[in-house]
Amino acid sequence: MKAETGHVIFKEKFKFKDLQPVFSELLTVFLEETDQMPDEDDILQMFMKLNMMDIEKNRKPEGYNRRGRMKLVFPVTTDKKQFYIRADSKTAETIRVTERLSKILKKAGIPHVLEWDKLQSMQP
């Protein structure tokens, strides 16, 4: 199976601050799995800090929306709390990375479901 987007959709009672204990691992694994780890640790720490500042205040974090072959996006235009992984094209890697992040969330006890290629249905 191949997908362009892999969506992690959180259950109704989810709060963004629930990500606090695992966000560092989520972002690090995402960057490692997609070969997008910054060369300098200071840059990685900046991404962590910016996202954690929002999470600590229970706000939607930025994720990782930089130029690259994959993005980790927390969308604004949806009624569901979620994030998605987006690749440049349909690929099995999207599924592998999304499922790897899902395992981290499951281990932390954060309920969610996975969906594939739902970006079009999110548009207003």
Tab-separated table of N, CA and C in Angstrom:
chain	number	residue	atom	x	y	z
A	1	MET	N	0.842	-1.187	0.000
A	1	MET	CA	0.000	0.000	0.000
A	1	MET	C	0.885	1.248	0.000
A	2	LYS	N	0.441	2.276	-0.697
A	2	LYS	CA	1.135	3.558	-0.749
A	2	LYS	C	0.145	4.670	-0.422
A	3	ALA	N	0.656	5.759	0.159
A	3	ALA	CA	-0.199	6.905	0.490
A	3	ALA	C	0.622	8.183	0.398
A	4	GLU	N	-0.043	9.261	0.055
A	4	GLU	CA	0.602	10.579	0.059
A	4	GLU	C	0.545	11.195	1.452
A	5	THR	N	-0.576	10.928	2.175
A	5	THR	CA	-0.720	11.454	3.535
A	5	THR	C	-1.156	10.355	4.489
A	6	GLY	N	-0.619	10.437	5.692
A	6	GLY	CA	-1.018	9.554	6.780
A	6	GLY	C	-1.500	10.415	7.931
A	7	HIS	N	-2.764	10.270	8.323
A	7	HIS	CA	-3.391	11.124	9.324
A	7	HIS	C	-3.498	10.414	10.666
A	8	VAL	N	-3.070	11.099	11.712
A	8	VAL	CA	-3.225	10.619	13.087
A	8	VAL	C	-4.308	11.489	13.704
A	9	ILE	N	-5.485	10.898	13.907
A	9	ILE	CA	-6.642	11.654	14.388
A	9	ILE	C	-6.900	11.272	15.843
A	10	PHE	N	-6.872	12.277	16.696
A	10	PHE	CA	-7.020	12.054	18.127
A	10	PHE	C	-8.489	11.957	18.525
A	11	LYS	N	-8.741	11.274	19.624
A	11	LYS	CA	-10.096	11.124	20.151
A	11	LYS	C	-10.595	12.463	20.689
A	12	GLU	N	-11.906	12.572	20.914
A	12	GLU	CA	-12.550	13.839	21.280
A	12	GLU	C	-11.950	14.548	22.487
A	13	LYS	N	-11.602	13.817	23.528
A	13	LYS	CA	-11.139	14.446	24.769
A	13	LYS	C	-9.661	14.833	24.727
A	14	PHE	N	-9.009	14.633	23.594
A	14	PHE	CA	-7.585	14.944	23.454
A	14	PHE	C	-7.327	16.439	23.620
A	15	LYS	N	-6.240	16.757	24.315
A	15	LYS	CA	-5.739	18.130	24.433
A	15	LYS	C	-4.302	18.121	23.925
A	16	PHE	N	-3.902	19.177	23.242
A	16	PHE	CA	-2.551	19.217	22.695
A	16	PHE	C	-1.495	19.044	23.783
A	17	LYS	N	-1.789	19.492	24.995
A	17	LYS	CA	-0.808	19.329	26.073
A	17	LYS	C	-0.589	17.855	26.429
A	18	ASP	N	-1.477	16.956	25.957
A	18	ASP	CA	-1.272	15.523	26.150
A	18	ASP	C	-0.014	15.031	25.424
A	19	LEU	N	0.439	15.792	24.432
A	19	LEU	CA	1.637	15.431	23.677
A	19	LEU	C	2.934	15.774	24.405
A	20	GLN	N	2.830	16.530	25.470
A	20	GLN	CA	4.018	17.027	26.166
A	20	GLN	C	5.061	15.934	26.459
A	21	PRO	N	4.668	14.773	27.014
A	21	PRO	CA	5.700	13.784	27.337
A	21	PRO	C	6.318	13.076	26.129
A	22	VAL	N	5.670	13.135	24.956
A	22	VAL	CA	6.158	12.360	23.809
A	22	VAL	C	6.538	13.189	22.589
A	23	PHE	N	6.283	14.481	22.597
A	23	PHE	CA	6.509	15.253	21.377
A	23	PHE	C	7.968	15.241	20.941
A	24	SER	N	8.869	15.333	21.880
A	24	SER	CA	10.291	15.316	21.549
A	24	SER	C	10.648	14.038	20.789
A	25	GLU	N	10.155	12.910	21.264
A	25	GLU	CA	10.410	11.635	20.596
A	25	GLU	C	9.726	11.599	19.228
A	26	LEU	N	8.490	12.086	19.140
A	26	LEU	CA	7.771	12.103	17.859
A	26	LEU	C	8.548	12.875	16.802
A	27	LEU	N	8.969	14.086	17.151
A	27	LEU	CA	9.665	14.921	16.177
A	27	LEU	C	11.018	14.321	15.808
A	28	THR	N	11.747	13.830	16.793
A	28	THR	CA	13.056	13.229	16.527
A	28	THR	C	12.926	12.015	15.622
A	29	VAL	N	11.984	11.128	15.926
A	29	VAL	CA	11.785	9.933	15.096
A	29	VAL	C	11.363	10.334	13.687
A	30	PHE	N	10.450	11.301	13.569
A	30	PHE	CA	10.028	11.769	12.245
A	30	PHE	C	11.238	12.250	11.443
A	31	LEU	N	12.062	13.088	12.037
A	31	LEU	CA	13.219	13.638	11.324
A	31	LEU	C	14.236	12.557	10.973
A	32	GLU	N	14.455	11.611	11.878
A	32	GLU	CA	15.391	10.512	11.598
A	32	GLU	C	14.860	9.606	10.495
A	33	GLU	N	13.597	9.221	10.597
A	33	GLU	CA	13.001	8.286	9.631
A	33	GLU	C	12.920	8.875	8.225
A	34	THR	N	12.841	10.186	8.114
A	34	THR	CA	12.716	10.832	6.808
A	34	THR	C	14.030	11.461	6.346
A	35	ASP	N	15.105	11.176	7.069
A	35	ASP	CA	16.432	11.719	6.734
A	35	ASP	C	16.421	13.237	6.621
A	36	GLN	N	15.736	13.899	7.568
A	36	GLN	CA	15.665	15.360	7.566
A	36	GLN	C	16.223	15.960	8.851
A	37	MET	N	16.994	15.167	9.601
A	37	MET	CA	17.565	15.651	10.852
A	37	MET	C	18.507	16.818	10.542
A	38	PRO	N	18.309	17.954	11.232
A	38	PRO	CA	19.204	19.096	10.995
A	38	PRO	C	20.651	18.734	11.339
A	39	ASP	N	21.581	19.350	10.609
A	39	ASP	CA	23.000	19.089	10.842
A	39	ASP	C	23.450	19.596	12.210
A	40	GLU	N	22.843	20.677	12.657
A	40	GLU	CA	23.244	21.277	13.936
A	40	GLU	C	22.181	21.022	15.002
A	41	ASP	N	22.638	20.653	16.184
A	41	ASP	CA	21.723	20.370	17.291
A	41	ASP	C	20.932	21.619	17.696
A	42	ASP	N	21.532	22.801	17.543
A	42	ASP	CA	20.833	24.044	17.901
A	42	ASP	C	19.546	24.210	17.091
A	43	ILE	N	19.581	23.816	15.832
A	43	ILE	CA	18.396	23.940	14.974
A	43	ILE	C	17.311	22.982	15.447
A	44	LEU	N	17.692	21.756	15.774
A	44	LEU	CA	16.729	20.787	16.304
A	44	LEU	C	16.120	21.305	17.602
A	45	GLN	N	16.939	21.842	18.481
A	45	GLN	CA	16.444	22.351	19.760
A	45	GLN	C	15.492	23.525	19.554
A	46	MET	N	15.747	24.354	18.521
A	46	MET	CA	14.849	25.468	18.219
A	46	MET	C	13.472	24.935	17.796
A	47	PHE	N	13.444	23.913	16.909
A	47	PHE	CA	12.169	23.314	16.490
A	47	PHE	C	11.427	22.743	17.698
A	48	MET	N	12.162	22.062	18.569
A	48	MET	CA	11.546	21.477	19.771
A	48	MET	C	10.942	22.564	20.642
A	49	LYS	N	11.726	23.598	20.906
A	49	LYS	CA	11.286	24.663	21.810
A	49	LYS	C	10.043	25.366	21.275
A	50	LEU	N	10.050	25.707	19.987
A	50	LEU	CA	8.896	26.406	19.397
A	50	LEU	C	7.627	25.562	19.511
A	51	ASN	N	7.735	24.274	19.220
A	51	ASN	CA	6.578	23.388	19.322
A	51	ASN	C	6.155	23.188	20.770
A	52	MET	N	7.109	22.986	21.662
A	52	MET	CA	6.783	22.731	23.069
A	52	MET	C	6.149	23.953	23.732
A	53	MET	N	6.522	25.140	23.321
A	53	MET	CA	5.904	26.347	23.882
A	53	MET	C	4.396	26.329	23.617
A	54	ASP	N	4.002	25.929	22.421
A	54	ASP	CA	2.570	25.834	22.091
A	54	ASP	C	1.910	24.689	22.847
A	55	ILE	N	2.542	23.530	22.853
A	55	ILE	CA	1.969	22.354	23.513
A	55	ILE	C	1.747	22.617	24.998
A	56	GLU	N	2.711	23.243	25.653
A	56	GLU	CA	2.579	23.536	27.082
A	56	GLU	C	1.393	24.453	27.367
A	57	LYS	N	1.031	25.280	26.393
A	57	LYS	CA	-0.118	26.190	26.541
A	57	LYS	C	-1.387	25.593	25.924
A	58	ASN	N	-1.329	24.303	25.603
A	58	ASN	CA	-2.449	23.567	25.019
A	58	ASN	C	-2.903	24.166	23.682
A	59	ARG	N	-1.939	24.650	22.906
A	59	ARG	CA	-2.218	25.178	21.568
A	59	ARG	C	-1.668	24.216	20.522
A	60	LYS	N	-2.227	24.294	19.329
A	60	LYS	CA	-1.772	23.480	18.206
A	60	LYS	C	-0.316	23.840	17.891
A	61	PRO	N	0.577	22.840	17.889
A	61	PRO	CA	1.974	23.137	17.542
A	61	PRO	C	2.157	23.301	16.041
A	62	GLU	N	3.320	23.781	15.648
A	62	GLU	CA	3.630	23.977	14.233
A	62	GLU	C	3.928	22.653	13.535
A	63	GLY	N	4.619	21.744	14.203
A	63	GLY	CA	5.062	20.520	13.551
A	63	GLY	C	6.364	20.775	12.824
A	64	TYR	N	6.512	20.198	11.642
A	64	TYR	CA	7.707	20.406	10.820
A	64	TYR	C	7.251	20.630	9.397
A	65	ASN	N	7.134	21.905	9.006
A	65	ASN	CA	6.597	22.287	7.696
A	65	ASN	C	7.669	22.871	6.782
A	66	ARG	N	8.908	22.492	6.979
A	66	ARG	CA	10.000	23.034	6.177
A	66	ARG	C	10.053	22.349	4.817
A	67	ARG	N	10.826	22.946	3.942
A	67	ARG	CA	11.031	22.345	2.636
A	67	ARG	C	11.741	21.009	2.833
A	68	GLY	N	11.204	20.003	2.222
A	68	GLY	CA	11.770	18.661	2.325
A	68	GLY	C	10.805	17.686	1.687
A	69	ARG	N	11.191	16.436	1.642
A	69	ARG	CA	10.326	15.472	0.955
A	69	ARG	C	9.144	15.041	1.786
A	70	MET	N	9.192	15.267	3.110
A	70	MET	CA	8.049	14.941	3.969
A	70	MET	C	7.845	16.046	4.990
A	71	LYS	N	6.589	16.245	5.364
A	71	LYS	CA	6.228	17.256	6.352
A	71	LYS	C	5.402	16.605	7.454
A	72	LEU	N	5.480	17.185	8.652
A	72	LEU	CA	4.661	16.796	9.794
A	72	LEU	C	3.784	18.008	10.089
A	73	VAL	N	2.487	17.909	9.758
A	73	VAL	CA	1.603	19.071	9.749
A	73	VAL	C	0.471	18.920	10.769
A	74	PHE	N	0.258	19.961	11.567
A	74	PHE	CA	-0.902	20.065	12.450
A	74	PHE	C	-1.840	21.063	11.778
A	75	PRO	N	-2.866	20.591	11.063
A	75	PRO	CA	-3.691	21.496	10.252
A	75	PRO	C	-4.571	22.413	11.094
A	76	VAL	N	-4.855	23.576	10.518
A	76	VAL	CA	-5.713	24.570	11.148
A	76	VAL	C	-7.155	24.401	10.687
A	77	THR	N	-7.349	23.944	9.472
A	77	THR	CA	-8.664	23.962	8.821
A	77	THR	C	-9.485	22.693	9.032
A	78	THR	N	-9.472	22.140	10.206
A	78	THR	CA	-10.239	20.926	10.446
A	78	THR	C	-10.889	20.986	11.821
A	79	ASP	N	-12.003	20.307	11.966
A	79	ASP	CA	-12.679	20.291	13.264
A	79	ASP	C	-12.100	19.204	14.169
A	80	LYS	N	-11.299	18.302	13.599
A	80	LYS	CA	-10.682	17.240	14.379
A	80	LYS	C	-9.276	17.659	14.791
A	81	LYS	N	-8.882	17.242	15.999
A	81	LYS	CA	-7.497	17.455	16.406
A	81	LYS	C	-6.684	16.314	15.822
A	82	GLN	N	-5.682	16.676	15.043
A	82	GLN	CA	-4.898	15.676	14.347
A	82	GLN	C	-3.578	16.247	13.880
A	83	PHE	N	-2.730	15.362	13.387
A	83	PHE	CA	-1.594	15.772	12.575
A	83	PHE	C	-1.493	14.780	11.438
A	84	TYR	N	-0.782	15.180	10.401
A	84	TYR	CA	-0.580	14.255	9.295
A	84	TYR	C	0.835	14.364	8.764
A	85	ILE	N	1.267	13.262	8.176
A	85	ILE	CA	2.543	13.192	7.483
A	85	ILE	C	2.210	13.339	6.005
A	86	ARG	N	2.933	14.218	5.317
A	86	ARG	CA	2.666	14.410	3.885
A	86	ARG	C	3.963	14.247	3.102
A	87	ALA	N	3.895	13.399	2.099
A	87	ALA	CA	5.030	13.183	1.209
A	87	ALA	C	4.784	13.904	-0.107
A	88	ASP	N	5.827	14.021	-0.914
A	88	ASP	CA	5.705	14.656	-2.224
A	88	ASP	C	4.872	13.825	-3.195
A	89	SER	N	4.815	12.515	-2.953
A	89	SER	CA	4.049	11.618	-3.823
A	89	SER	C	3.625	10.398	-3.011
A	90	LYS	N	2.766	9.567	-3.602
A	90	LYS	CA	2.332	8.346	-2.903
A	90	LYS	C	3.542	7.441	-2.713
A	91	THR	N	3.730	6.994	-1.471
A	91	THR	CA	4.875	6.157	-1.152
A	91	THR	C	4.570	5.271	0.045
A	92	ALA	N	5.232	4.137	0.112
A	92	ALA	CA	5.088	3.254	1.269
A	92	ALA	C	5.740	3.866	2.506
A	93	GLU	N	6.681	4.766	2.302
A	93	GLU	CA	7.367	5.409	3.422
A	93	GLU	C	6.393	6.221	4.277
A	94	THR	N	5.410	6.846	3.658
A	94	THR	CA	4.401	7.607	4.403
A	94	THR	C	3.709	6.704	5.418
A	95	ILE	N	3.354	5.522	4.992
A	95	ILE	CA	2.678	4.567	5.878
A	95	ILE	C	3.616	4.117	6.987
A	96	ARG	N	4.859	3.793	6.635
A	96	ARG	CA	5.830	3.331	7.625
A	96	ARG	C	6.076	4.380	8.697
A	97	VAL	N	6.295	5.628	8.295
A	97	VAL	CA	6.575	6.702	9.257
A	97	VAL	C	5.349	6.980	10.124
A	98	THR	N	4.174	7.046	9.510
A	98	THR	CA	2.937	7.298	10.263
A	98	THR	C	2.709	6.201	11.298
A	99	GLU	N	2.895	4.952	10.898
A	99	GLU	CA	2.702	3.838	11.839
A	99	GLU	C	3.741	3.847	12.949
A	100	ARG	N	4.944	4.276	12.648
A	100	ARG	CA	5.990	4.371	13.690
A	100	ARG	C	5.604	5.426	14.732
A	101	LEU	N	5.105	6.574	14.279
A	101	LEU	CA	4.667	7.615	15.212
A	101	LEU	C	3.449	7.149	16.006
A	102	SER	N	2.567	6.395	15.365
A	102	SER	CA	1.394	5.856	16.037
A	102	SER	C	1.801	4.935	17.193
A	103	LYS	N	2.825	4.133	16.987
A	103	LYS	CA	3.307	3.240	18.052
A	103	LYS	C	3.790	4.028	19.264
A	104	ILE	N	4.441	5.144	19.027
A	104	ILE	CA	4.907	5.994	20.134
A	104	ILE	C	3.705	6.525	20.916
A	105	LEU	N	2.681	6.977	20.199
A	105	LEU	CA	1.474	7.485	20.852
A	105	LEU	C	0.743	6.388	21.616
A	106	LYS	N	0.644	5.210	21.041
A	106	LYS	CA	-0.020	4.089	21.720
A	106	LYS	C	0.712	3.732	23.006
A	107	LYS	N	2.027	3.685	22.934
A	107	LYS	CA	2.844	3.358	24.112
A	107	LYS	C	2.615	4.384	25.228
A	108	ALA	N	2.370	5.633	24.842
A	108	ALA	CA	2.125	6.704	25.814
A	108	ALA	C	0.665	6.758	26.259
A	109	GLY	N	-0.187	5.899	25.688
A	109	GLY	CA	-1.595	5.862	26.076
A	109	GLY	C	-2.434	6.986	25.496
A	110	ILE	N	-2.038	7.516	24.337
A	110	ILE	CA	-2.779	8.597	23.686
A	110	ILE	C	-3.651	7.984	22.586
A	111	PRO	N	-4.991	7.907	22.821
A	111	PRO	CA	-5.885	7.259	21.847
A	111	PRO	C	-5.985	8.042	20.535
A	112	HIS	N	-5.966	7.298	19.438
A	112	HIS	CA	-6.047	7.911	18.110
A	112	HIS	C	-6.395	6.831	17.090
A	113	VAL	N	-6.722	7.278	15.895
A	113	VAL	CA	-6.931	6.376	14.766
A	113	VAL	C	-6.093	6.885	13.596
A	114	LEU	N	-5.806	5.973	12.667
A	114	LEU	CA	-5.036	6.336	11.477
A	114	LEU	C	-5.952	6.328	10.257
A	115	GLU	N	-5.746	7.280	9.375
A	115	GLU	CA	-6.444	7.329	8.094
A	115	GLU	C	-5.419	7.699	7.032
A	116	TRP	N	-5.734	7.376	5.797
A	116	TRP	CA	-4.789	7.599	4.697
A	116	TRP	C	-5.423	8.467	3.618
A	117	ASP	N	-4.614	9.362	3.060
A	117	ASP	CA	-5.010	10.198	1.918
A	117	ASP	C	-6.337	10.916	2.129
A	118	LYS	N	-6.502	11.582	3.246
A	118	LYS	CA	-7.731	12.308	3.562
A	118	LYS	C	-7.568	13.817	3.406
A	119	LEU	N	-6.520	14.263	2.765
A	119	LEU	CA	-6.270	15.696	2.653
A	119	LEU	C	-7.363	16.422	1.882
A	120	GLN	N	-7.858	15.853	0.794
A	120	GLN	CA	-8.907	16.495	0.021
A	120	GLN	C	-10.176	16.701	0.842
A	121	SER	N	-10.526	15.736	1.692
A	121	SER	CA	-11.760	15.838	2.468
A	121	SER	C	-11.649	16.862	3.599
A	122	MET	N	-10.437	17.345	3.874
A	122	MET	CA	-10.259	18.353	4.925
A	122	MET	C	-10.507	19.766	4.416
A	123	GLN	N	-10.505	19.945	3.115
A	123	GLN	CA	-10.671	21.283	2.547
A	123	GLN	C	-12.079	21.799	2.818
A	124	PRO	N	-12.227	23.103	3.149
A	124	PRO	CA	-13.553	23.660	3.441
A	124	PRO	C	-14.460	23.707	2.233
